[in-house]
Amino acid sequence: MSVNPSPWSTEPTTRLVDTQLVSSLNSNTTFNMNNSTTTTVDPIRDWIDDLMLDGGFTICLGLPALMFFGAYLHRCWWLRTHRQPHRFGRTAWIYWPSQLLIATACASLLPLLATLAYSPFDSNGLLLSICVLLFTWFAAIELNKREHKYEIRSSDTLFVGYIITLLTSALTLYILHTDPSTNNDNEASIHYLSAFAIFIALAFAVEAAPRSNTQVQIDSRKHDNLSAYDQANLCSRWAFHFIQDIVSAGAKRTILPEDIENTIAKDLLTHGSYETLSAAWEKELTLAKQADREPSFILSGLKAYWRRITRFVGARIFAAALAFYPTVLFGDLLQFFVDYHNAPNEGRERPTIVYGLLIATGMLVASVASSLLMAQNFQGLYEIGNQLRAGTISMVYRKSLRLSPQARQKSTLGEITNHMAVDAEKWVMSAFFFPFLILVPFELVLGGYLLYKTVGWSLLAGLAVFCVITPIQGKMAGFMSGFEDEKLEKMDARLRLMTEILSNIKIVKLYGWEDAFRKKIDIKRSEELHSEKMLATIRSILTIVFSSVTLLMSLATFGVYAVYGGPNMTPGKMTSQVVFVGIALFAKLNRPLGMVAHTISVTITVRIATKRIQKFLVLEEIDTTIVQRLPRQSTKGGLLGSSKSVKKGLAPVAIEIDNGTFTWEQDVTPAAAASVAGLDKKATLSDAEGERQPLLSGSSPSSAAATPGRPTLANITLQIPDAHLTAVVGRIGQGKSSLLSALMGEMYKKQGTVKIYGDLAYVPQQPWILNATVQDNITFGKRFDQNLYDRIVFASGLQPDLDMLPAGDQTEIGERGINLSGGQKQRVSLARAAYQDADIYLLDDPLSAVDAHVDQHLWRELIGPQGLLKDKTRVLVTHGIHHLEEVDQIVVLKDGMVSELGDYRHLTQARGAFYHLMKEYSVAHQRRASLTRKHSKDATAVESAADVDSERNTIVGDDSASQDDNDDKKKDGDEEKDDKAGELVAEETMVDGKVSWKVAMAYARAVCQIATNFWLRHWILDLEASESSSSLAAPPVARSTSYYLTGYGILILAFVIMDVFVNYMSEVVCGIQASTTIHNRLITRVLRLPMSFFDTTPMGRIVNRFSSDMAAIDSQLPEECNDLLSFTTLIAASLLVIAYSTPAFLFFFPPLVFAYVVVQDYFIKTSGALRRLQSVAKSPLYQHFSETLAGVSTIRVMQGQTSRFILENEARTNTTVNRTNIIQLVNRWLQIRVELMGGLIVFTAAALAVLNADKLDPSLVGLALTYALSMVTFINALVRTFSEVQNLMVSVERVIEYSEKPTEAPAVTGVHIPENWPQQGRVVFKNYSARYREGLDLVVKDISFSVNPAEKVGIVGRTGAGKSSLTLALFRIIEAADSYWALASDPSAESLSSPLESAMFTSDGSGGSIEIDGIDISTLGLRDLRQHLAIIPQDPTLFAGTLRQNLDPFSEHSDADLWQALDRAHLKDLVSSLSATAGTDGQGLGLSYEVSPNGENFSVGQRALICLARALLRHTKVLILDEATAAVDVETDDLIQKTIRKEFKDRTILTIAHRVKTVMDSDKILVLEKGRVKEFEAPGVLLKQKGSLFYSLAQQAGEI
């Protein structure tokens, strides 16, 4: 009886004839060989006999040809019906030779047909097969013609047809050559068929020739923008050779972004991924709603690509089954060695060497085929993961644009960025690991089946071990889930805090709060690392499952088999086949068993990440129906005077609110709204006495804006006519900005209707500036119109600023407009809105940030009745009162309600609160109209051009030419350091001393594992010697079974202990410590970097270091380094075993090592460069995201901007997807080549063993080949892990780059300062000059003046005169020009490694000095200096946390002190009301009130008052007010000034103000112009000098 020994079959490769049980021979395999009498026959000959009996040549030649005949015809039909001719022509040197060779091959079959047709002998189906083959290749000629007509790449159908035809022809020729009995005309048949095969082979060579440089493919690349993959043939795709150009380029030089542009496949584009995933998510939401369950984002992701996932999982299962086949053939090979060794003793003929080599070849072919399938499968799954990631990023981005007000408070910038940077990345992992949920059970079942055929029911003992470990593993997985969730939450909290600090780093430095925030970060970091440590601990314990469970299973299995594994529960025979095939199968099971834990871990991680995204995606969205957006009405009916009420039908209406009640919180009760409505009725029209109360009297707990739970705006009824100018006034916190938000639909509408007729444009109170050029910020995506642009630039007062810039309007503005002054940012924001050419303009106090003369210019040229926007509807929120008599309508808000409405004349005649306000605060309002008319446009333009010399303009201009332009356009240089530095960092991270010890422990672990297999070999040899001794009647030499089992168990236990210990030490001890050290260095350095660094570095880049880079260092790097050591030691030990058993292998070892080194070197260089490009691509994506969230209101309100920003997000996501995909393609390139070489190692070891079969012991061969089989996996894993470690070192490199940048001056020096310094408050500037960075122009030039103790000095000057620069100089945010620290903190000094080296800087002292109470501040530590000065900054900033923490971050004051400060800052009632609404009568909860990020739950004016309270708490003799009252109304400004005069009467005060009125009562006025002191005298003296600059400023402000 014959069996099938084909190397492509899973049946055995030897024929067994049992003389007693013939009927059972069909189950005889290499695994069941107990006591049978064997007779060796030629299995190849046996297979040929079976083939000839079962169909002959029809099966091996005719049937494949028939299949391809049908395939060729179908392909011809498909091309004709589904494709269009490409019209690029044919590649003649490929088309005509291939056609000619195919035709010649067909011609060579014709004489063969004639020979067979007239032959009297049976052809065994060869005649029919040749006929089918002839028709098939005639059809191929037509198909080749159509392929060249319709396609620009090689035909896959023809490609496979060539290969299969060559294989079947070779098999037919072999049969004809080796079996003369099949046909007596063999010689002629062989000649003709050989000719056919040769011509087909030549045609195949032409078909497979590279075509990338042909004119057809060159033209198609230009015309259709095709990638290398689109043009690659089938062989190139399967071997990933199409990526070779990029790999080769990376090995020669650094890969540039342009090298990999447009290489992304169309299927991976973000827009398509979003549509697919979004559709699945919407369907899941519908199904979840119908089933009354929670929607599952992870389920919707899997459903979106279920067809492709199913296809890839099926292919993965087939590849996994194929991967087991070399192990099956390994059993056959061991049987070959046993037969070869025993045949002479048993009087049998030895099996042929050819048969052994055929088995070795089969192992190679199966290994390579499995590798090709696996690589394609991996790439396909990774592409699905990339699509899911890109779709998720797009969904998160779009969702963030639609969040409701309450939902935005629940998701901070850091959290949403985390969804993109961390959570979405988990999809890539899930696409790779989710198939293991099906694959692992399949591999376990298949491996278990093969093991059962080897050791029988003894396998149950091993399964019992696995069943015992699995519940433990499940319990550990539960712990992992909890710690993973906790870790992500802690990381969110840390990144949220870090993002807030970086957003307000200037404020942090001014207050000297670095240490306070550092402590907060350290607390968050320690909590995060605790979770990470617990995760690493559990992972180290779970390594028992990864690497030790199969050893424990083999111990139990072999133990039971040795004692009870034989027939009738007798001891089983421990043979080479049983032991080594069992070990090889257990080794195969090691991966799926190990993947159980890893797959569970990844599944948990992905589930948690997708749940976080899911939670975000189901957040409430803004209701777009709140505001009815209608087309602009016709203006033919004319406009009414502003003094008359607007009635429907008399004039077109632009804005209409009818009984509207609005709130920022969704859960405002109707009762609260009703109470406000009642209050409104009492407070509005009837009570004249109530109307005459000043607006400041609203500082009670009844204030709607200050009381949570009540509507912010109540019972608003308002009509604004088209093309009218309406001013909205009121005290801070009364709802002015909220009214604009309500008009934009940004608030909850509880009742009423809102109608907007026309398009909106919005200018926010705090300008929102993009990191782009000035022109891009103004045009904002609209088509460029030079005439309109020029008019708007002039009207916005920007022309003088642009003239000062080297690059003009092409100058790049830094992130958040950080290199522009407040006034410049506001004017750019105004110009942007004006360029939109909208119908309605919502202007939120844009004039507060500009100087008086700029205010007049903007009013006259842009906003006012004669300005550029005169034909547009304008709603102007203002705290100023000097333009109110020129507006058409005034809306007075009080307690969130309209208290007065009308034009200026009407309201003053009513003598209400508005009248009293004007009477008290408008000293010269009667002269303002004439003053305004007095200034001509030309005069303003000349005056502006003469006086605008911005302290920050020089930064913008020079940055354009040097720093900022390079910063963003040459990101590679900014993001990278050389590789050598990265390698040095790696050594430092590993910590000297511990690394060598850890390596030794890893080697000890490998030795323990190998010793277990040597012990089994020792057992086998003893048994064989015992049997030999007993046959010779000699005493047995074998010991008891318990002896061998005990030794085996001890070695396994030693390995398990070493394995867990090494993993714990490497990941938990060394990894966590290294991560802690790196993060500490990073946060310490970043908080101490000079302000110039933050001016020129987008925040996204810095956040990227703290998020994805630190995440890689925390988790991935320790694990990969541990794996690197493990695989290195295992490979080294395995090579020693192979060399020991097969010494001839040493001759082949050097070329194999050389090949590995070359491939790895190629890969490492390319992969490292690509990983850097990938990291660099992420920063612009996150930066754009943070910019979007900062300006989401502006984006939503302006027509067409939402879609434009979505497209920009998709473009940036496409860049990251493209670079990630290229990395995966290069990984697959590596995988194919490494696994091919691994297969060659197995083949070489097997072939050498076969060729030396007479010299080798079968047990030693079994041991060697066992390790050779595992070497394929080990080497592939080693190269991948080594490459991954190198890639992860890019994260270390990027972090260390920021950890080595030059810092500002030290926090503390050795200079002793007196207690309570400064005690007097004398400030002296001596010839002081400063610039923002080295290489830029001076912004403060040779300033000298002295401020006496307790003197009040007002600092004024036109925009850009250098006012704020003085503040920065006092706090040493900028240093004196050419001083020691000005040079040492410059980026050009990065190479200096110590203060001694930086001492080579020479300072001539030209920058001058600043003294406070006689001490030169340049000698003090920055902490000592900044914490002894007080400031109320220009941008009032609050941080997330409690109100108490915002007032007193160092906990230096008691609650009584805090309440006293709040009372003096007129905030006690407000904060008390917060306490009362929280449900307590105590005052403590008010201080515990949670402040939203950036203080968004307080108005800008309220934030300014909180900053005032901070200053009151800091008992210092020097106070700086940097335009502190710019964002408050005139009443509050006056109140703050009175508070300052009272509470700070014994302190030195420097006040920078746009409003000249603010500084009129100062002791002296310092007037700056172009960075120099123009005037310094008492205000009365300067006002008497009509030629003074201060006089002209006061006159423009209407104060004289």
mmCIF file with all atom_site columns, N, CA, C and O in Angstrom, residues 1376-1405:
data_model
loop_
_atom_site.group_PDB
_atom_site.id
_atom_site.type_symbol
_atom_site.label_atom_id
_atom_site.label_alt_id
_atom_site.label_comp_id
_atom_site.label_asym_id
_atom_site.label_entity_id
_atom_site.label_seq_id
_atom_site.pdbx_PDB_ins_code
_atom_site.Cartn_x
_atom_site.Cartn_y
_atom_site.Cartn_z
_atom_site.occupancy
_atom_site.B_iso_or_equiv
_atom_site.pdbx_formal_charge
_atom_site.auth_seq_id
_atom_site.auth_comp_id
_atom_site.auth_asym_id
_atom_site.auth_atom_id
_atom_site.pdbx_PDB_model_num
ATOM 1   N N  . ALA A 1 1376 ? 19.629 91.897 29.682 1.00 0.00 ? 1376 ALA A N  1
ATOM 2   C CA . ALA A 1 1376 ? 20.332 93.055 29.136 1.00 0.00 ? 1376 ALA A CA 1
ATOM 3   C C  . ALA A 1 1376 ? 21.151 92.634 27.920 1.00 0.00 ? 1376 ALA A C  1
ATOM 4   O O  . ALA A 1 1376 ? 21.753 91.554 27.901 1.00 0.00 ? 1376 ALA A O  1
ATOM 5   N N  . ALA A 1 1377 ? 21.131 93.452 26.899 1.00 0.00 ? 1377 ALA A N  1
ATOM 6   C CA . ALA A 1 1377 ? 21.812 93.118 25.647 1.00 0.00 ? 1377 ALA A CA 1
ATOM 7   C C  . ALA A 1 1377 ? 23.285 92.800 25.897 1.00 0.00 ? 1377 ALA A C  1
ATOM 8   O O  . ALA A 1 1377 ? 23.972 93.509 26.644 1.00 0.00 ? 1377 ALA A O  1
ATOM 9   N N  . ASP A 1 1378 ? 23.755 91.722 25.291 1.00 0.00 ? 1378 ASP A N  1
ATOM 10  C CA . ASP A 1 1378 ? 25.155 91.292 25.338 1.00 0.00 ? 1378 ASP A CA 1
ATOM 11  C C  . ASP A 1 1378 ? 25.616 90.936 26.752 1.00 0.00 ? 1378 ASP A C  1
ATOM 12  O O  . ASP A 1 1378 ? 26.819 90.849 27.007 1.00 0.00 ? 1378 ASP A O  1
ATOM 13  N N  . SER A 1 1379 ? 24.684 90.736 27.672 1.00 0.00 ? 1379 SER A N  1
ATOM 14  C CA . SER A 1 1379 ? 25.075 90.317 29.008 1.00 0.00 ? 1379 SER A CA 1
ATOM 15  C C  . SER A 1 1379 ? 25.402 88.824 28.996 1.00 0.00 ? 1379 SER A C  1
ATOM 16  O O  . SER A 1 1379 ? 25.162 88.109 28.017 1.00 0.00 ? 1379 SER A O  1
ATOM 17  N N  . TYR A 1 1380 ? 25.941 88.356 30.111 1.00 0.00 ? 1380 TYR A N  1
ATOM 18  C CA . TYR A 1 1380 ? 26.365 86.951 30.208 1.00 0.00 ? 1380 TYR A CA 1
ATOM 19  C C  . TYR A 1 1380 ? 25.217 85.997 29.884 1.00 0.00 ? 1380 TYR A C  1
ATOM 20  O O  . TYR A 1 1380 ? 25.330 85.112 29.041 1.00 0.00 ? 1380 TYR A O  1
ATOM 21  N N  . TRP A 1 1381 ? 24.075 86.184 30.561 1.00 0.00 ? 1381 TRP A N  1
ATOM 22  C CA . TRP A 1 1381 ? 22.984 85.233 30.377 1.00 0.00 ? 1381 TRP A CA 1
ATOM 23  C C  . TRP A 1 1381 ? 22.213 85.472 29.097 1.00 0.00 ? 1381 TRP A C  1
ATOM 24  O O  . TRP A 1 1381 ? 21.554 84.552 28.590 1.00 0.00 ? 1381 TRP A O  1
ATOM 25  N N  . ALA A 1 1382 ? 22.293 86.665 28.541 1.00 0.00 ? 1382 ALA A N  1
ATOM 26  C CA . ALA A 1 1382 ? 21.673 86.877 27.232 1.00 0.00 ? 1382 ALA A CA 1
ATOM 27  C C  . ALA A 1 1382 ? 22.369 86.021 26.182 1.00 0.00 ? 1382 ALA A C  1
ATOM 28  O O  . ALA A 1 1382 ? 21.736 85.477 25.279 1.00 0.00 ? 1382 ALA A O  1
ATOM 29  N N  . LEU A 1 1383 ? 23.683 85.904 26.318 1.00 0.00 ? 1383 LEU A N  1
ATOM 30  C CA . LEU A 1 1383 ? 24.447 85.082 25.377 1.00 0.00 ? 1383 LEU A CA 1
ATOM 31  C C  . LEU A 1 1383 ? 24.361 83.606 25.726 1.00 0.00 ? 1383 LEU A C  1
ATOM 32  O O  . LEU A 1 1383 ? 24.222 82.749 24.856 1.00 0.00 ? 1383 LEU A O  1
ATOM 33  N N  . ALA A 1 1384 ? 24.432 83.278 27.016 1.00 0.00 ? 1384 ALA A N  1
ATOM 34  C CA . ALA A 1 1384 ? 24.458 81.871 27.427 1.00 0.00 ? 1384 ALA A CA 1
ATOM 35  C C  . ALA A 1 1384 ? 23.133 81.172 27.178 1.00 0.00 ? 1384 ALA A C  1
ATOM 36  O O  . ALA A 1 1384 ? 23.101 79.959 26.971 1.00 0.00 ? 1384 ALA A O  1
ATOM 37  N N  . SER A 1 1385 ? 22.031 81.904 27.213 1.00 0.00 ? 1385 SER A N  1
ATOM 38  C CA . SER A 1 1385 ? 20.720 81.276 26.993 1.00 0.00 ? 1385 SER A CA 1
ATOM 39  C C  . SER A 1 1385 ? 20.318 81.278 25.533 1.00 0.00 ? 1385 SER A C  1
ATOM 40  O O  . SER A 1 1385 ? 19.232 80.800 25.193 1.00 0.00 ? 1385 SER A O  1
ATOM 41  N N  . ASP A 1 1386 ? 21.164 81.774 24.676 1.00 0.00 ? 1386 ASP A N  1
ATOM 42  C CA . ASP A 1 1386 ? 20.859 81.815 23.253 1.00 0.00 ? 1386 ASP A CA 1
ATOM 43  C C  . ASP A 1 1386 ? 20.997 80.412 22.659 1.00 0.00 ? 1386 ASP A C  1
ATOM 44  O O  . ASP A 1 1386 ? 21.884 79.656 23.049 1.00 0.00 ? 1386 ASP A O  1
ATOM 45  N N  . PRO A 1 1387 ? 20.134 80.032 21.705 1.00 0.00 ? 1387 PRO A N  1
ATOM 46  C CA . PRO A 1 1387 ? 20.225 78.697 21.100 1.00 0.00 ? 1387 PRO A CA 1
ATOM 47  C C  . PRO A 1 1387 ? 21.581 78.395 20.474 1.00 0.00 ? 1387 PRO A C  1
ATOM 48  O O  . PRO A 1 1387 ? 22.002 77.247 20.421 1.00 0.00 ? 1387 PRO A O  1
ATOM 49  N N  . SER A 1 1388 ? 22.288 79.401 20.037 1.00 0.00 ? 1388 SER A N  1
ATOM 50  C CA . SER A 1 1388 ? 23.606 79.163 19.443 1.00 0.00 ? 1388 SER A CA 1
ATOM 51  C C  . SER A 1 1388 ? 24.612 78.680 20.466 1.00 0.00 ? 1388 SER A C  1
ATOM 52  O O  . SER A 1 1388 ? 25.681 78.196 20.125 1.00 0.00 ? 1388 SER A O  1
ATOM 53  N N  . ALA A 1 1389 ? 24.265 78.777 21.745 1.00 0.00 ? 1389 ALA A N  1
ATOM 54  C CA . ALA A 1 1389 ? 25.164 78.325 22.803 1.00 0.00 ? 1389 ALA A CA 1
ATOM 55  C C  . ALA A 1 1389 ? 24.860 76.911 23.248 1.00 0.00 ? 1389 ALA A C  1
ATOM 56  O O  . ALA A 1 1389 ? 25.345 76.453 24.261 1.00 0.00 ? 1389 ALA A O  1
ATOM 57  N N  . GLU A 1 1390 ? 24.034 76.158 22.465 1.00 0.00 ? 1390 GLU A N  1
ATOM 58  C CA . GLU A 1 1390 ? 23.631 74.812 22.869 1.00 0.00 ? 1390 GLU A CA 1
ATOM 59  C C  . GLU A 1 1390 ? 24.808 73.878 23.029 1.00 0.00 ? 1390 GLU A C  1
ATOM 60  O O  . GLU A 1 1390 ? 24.778 72.943 23.801 1.00 0.00 ? 1390 GLU A O  1
ATOM 61  N N  . SER A 1 1391 ? 25.852 74.105 22.250 1.00 0.00 ? 1391 SER A N  1
ATOM 62  C CA . SER A 1 1391 ? 26.990 73.191 22.305 1.00 0.00 ? 1391 SER A CA 1
ATOM 63  C C  . SER A 1 1391 ? 27.805 73.335 23.576 1.00 0.00 ? 1391 SER A C  1
ATOM 64  O O  . SER A 1 1391 ? 28.644 72.510 23.887 1.00 0.00 ? 1391 SER A O  1
ATOM 65  N N  . LEU A 1 1392 ? 27.571 74.410 24.309 1.00 0.00 ? 1392 LEU A N  1
ATOM 66  C CA . LEU A 1 1392 ? 28.338 74.606 25.535 1.00 0.00 ? 1392 LEU A CA 1
ATOM 67  C C  . LEU A 1 1392 ? 27.815 73.689 26.621 1.00 0.00 ? 1392 LEU A C  1
ATOM 68  O O  . LEU A 1 1392 ? 26.637 73.644 26.895 1.00 0.00 ? 1392 LEU A O  1
ATOM 69  N N  . SER A 1 1393 ? 28.695 72.950 27.245 1.00 0.00 ? 1393 SER A N  1
ATOM 70  C CA . SER A 1 1393 ? 28.262 71.942 28.199 1.00 0.00 ? 1393 SER A CA 1
ATOM 71  C C  . SER A 1 1393 ? 28.433 72.360 29.641 1.00 0.00 ? 1393 SER A C  1
ATOM 72  O O  . SER A 1 1393 ? 27.997 71.675 30.540 1.00 0.00 ? 1393 SER A O  1
ATOM 73  N N  . SER A 1 1394 ? 29.075 73.465 29.908 1.00 0.00 ? 1394 SER A N  1
ATOM 74  C CA . SER A 1 1394 ? 29.274 73.860 31.299 1.00 0.00 ? 1394 SER A CA 1
ATOM 75  C C  . SER A 1 1394 ? 29.430 75.367 31.390 1.00 0.00 ? 1394 SER A C  1
ATOM 76  O O  . SER A 1 1394 ? 29.760 76.038 30.421 1.00 0.00 ? 1394 SER A O  1
ATOM 77  N N  . PRO A 1 1395 ? 29.183 75.911 32.572 1.00 0.00 ? 1395 PRO A N  1
ATOM 78  C CA . PRO A 1 1395 ? 29.365 77.357 32.751 1.00 0.00 ? 1395 PRO A CA 1
ATOM 79  C C  . PRO A 1 1395 ? 30.787 77.799 32.459 1.00 0.00 ? 1395 PRO A C  1
ATOM 80  O O  . PRO A 1 1395 ? 31.019 78.921 32.027 1.00 0.00 ? 1395 PRO A O  1
ATOM 81  N N  . LEU A 1 1396 ? 31.755 76.922 32.692 1.00 0.00 ? 1396 LEU A N  1
ATOM 82  C CA . LEU A 1 1396 ? 33.137 77.306 32.416 1.00 0.00 ? 1396 LEU A CA 1
ATOM 83  C C  . LEU A 1 1396 ? 33.339 77.532 30.931 1.00 0.00 ? 1396 LEU A C  1
ATOM 84  O O  . LEU A 1 1396 ? 34.033 78.461 30.513 1.00 0.00 ? 1396 LEU A O  1
ATOM 85  N N  . GLU A 1 1397 ? 32.736 76.648 30.127 1.00 0.00 ? 1397 GLU A N  1
ATOM 86  C CA . GLU A 1 1397 ? 32.863 76.837 28.687 1.00 0.00 ? 1397 GLU A CA 1
ATOM 87  C C  . GLU A 1 1397 ? 32.182 78.115 28.243 1.00 0.00 ? 1397 GLU A C  1
ATOM 88  O O  . GLU A 1 1397 ? 32.677 78.850 27.405 1.00 0.00 ? 1397 GLU A O  1
ATOM 89  N N  . SER A 1 1398 ? 30.986 78.366 28.834 1.00 0.00 ? 1398 SER A N  1
ATOM 90  C CA . SER A 1 1398 ? 30.271 79.560 28.405 1.00 0.00 ? 1398 SER A CA 1
ATOM 91  C C  . SER A 1 1398 ? 30.946 80.832 28.907 1.00 0.00 ? 1398 SER A C  1
ATOM 92  O O  . SER A 1 1398 ? 30.583 81.926 28.525 1.00 0.00 ? 1398 SER A O  1
ATOM 93  N N  . ALA A 1 1399 ? 31.930 80.694 29.773 1.00 0.00 ? 1399 ALA A N  1
ATOM 94  C CA . ALA A 1 1399 ? 32.646 81.866 30.255 1.00 0.00 ? 1399 ALA A CA 1
ATOM 95  C C  . ALA A 1 1399 ? 33.454 82.532 29.159 1.00 0.00 ? 1399 ALA A C  1
ATOM 96  O O  . ALA A 1 1399 ? 33.889 83.657 29.302 1.00 0.00 ? 1399 ALA A O  1
ATOM 97  N N  . MET A 1 1400 ? 33.627 81.807 28.073 1.00 0.00 ? 1400 MET A N  1
ATOM 98  C CA . MET A 1 1400 ? 34.361 82.415 26.969 1.00 0.00 ? 1400 MET A CA 1
ATOM 99  C C  . MET A 1 1400 ? 33.557 83.520 26.297 1.00 0.00 ? 1400 MET A C  1
ATOM 100 O O  . MET A 1 1400 ? 34.059 84.280 25.493 1.00 0.00 ? 1400 MET A O  1
ATOM 101 N N  . PHE A 1 1401 ? 32.248 83.584 26.637 1.00 0.00 ? 1401 PHE A N  1
ATOM 102 C CA . PHE A 1 1401 ? 31.481 84.726 26.164 1.00 0.00 ? 1401 PHE A CA 1
ATOM 103 C C  . PHE A 1 1401 ? 32.063 86.002 26.771 1.00 0.00 ? 1401 PHE A C  1
ATOM 104 O O  . PHE A 1 1401 ? 32.335 86.075 27.966 1.00 0.00 ? 1401 PHE A O  1
ATOM 105 N N  . THR A 1 1402 ? 32.207 86.967 25.983 1.00 0.00 ? 1402 THR A N  1
ATOM 106 C CA . THR A 1 1402 ? 32.702 88.240 26.498 1.00 0.00 ? 1402 THR A CA 1
ATOM 107 C C  . THR A 1 1402 ? 31.560 89.234 26.537 1.00 0.00 ? 1402 THR A C  1
ATOM 108 O O  . THR A 1 1402 ? 30.800 89.361 25.591 1.00 0.00 ? 1402 THR A O  1
ATOM 109 N N  . SER A 1 1403 ? 31.417 89.893 27.641 1.00 0.00 ? 1403 SER A N  1
ATOM 110 C CA . SER A 1 1403 ? 30.356 90.884 27.792 1.00 0.00 ? 1403 SER A CA 1
ATOM 111 C C  . SER A 1 1403 ? 30.998 92.235 28.093 1.00 0.00 ? 1403 SER A C  1
ATOM 112 O O  . SER A 1 1403 ? 31.745 92.372 29.045 1.00 0.00 ? 1403 SER A O  1
ATOM 113 N N  . ASP A 1 1404 ? 30.689 93.195 27.242 1.00 0.00 ? 1404 ASP A N  1
ATOM 114 C CA . ASP A 1 1404 ? 31.269 94.521 27.463 1.00 0.00 ? 1404 ASP A CA 1
ATOM 115 C C  . ASP A 1 1404 ? 30.363 95.401 28.315 1.00 0.00 ? 1404 ASP A C  1
ATOM 116 O O  . ASP A 1 1404 ? 30.630 96.584 28.512 1.00 0.00 ? 1404 ASP A O  1
ATOM 117 N N  . GLY A 1 1405 ? 29.247 94.788 28.785 1.00 0.00 ? 1405 GLY A N  1
ATOM 118 C CA . GLY A 1 1405 ? 28.358 95.549 29.652 1.00 0.00 ? 1405 GLY A CA 1
ATOM 119 C C  . GLY A 1 1405 ? 27.554 96.607 28.948 1.00 0.00 ? 1405 GLY A C  1
ATOM 120 O O  . GLY A 1 1405 ? 26.984 97.482 29.576 1.00 0.00 ? 1405 GLY A O  1
#
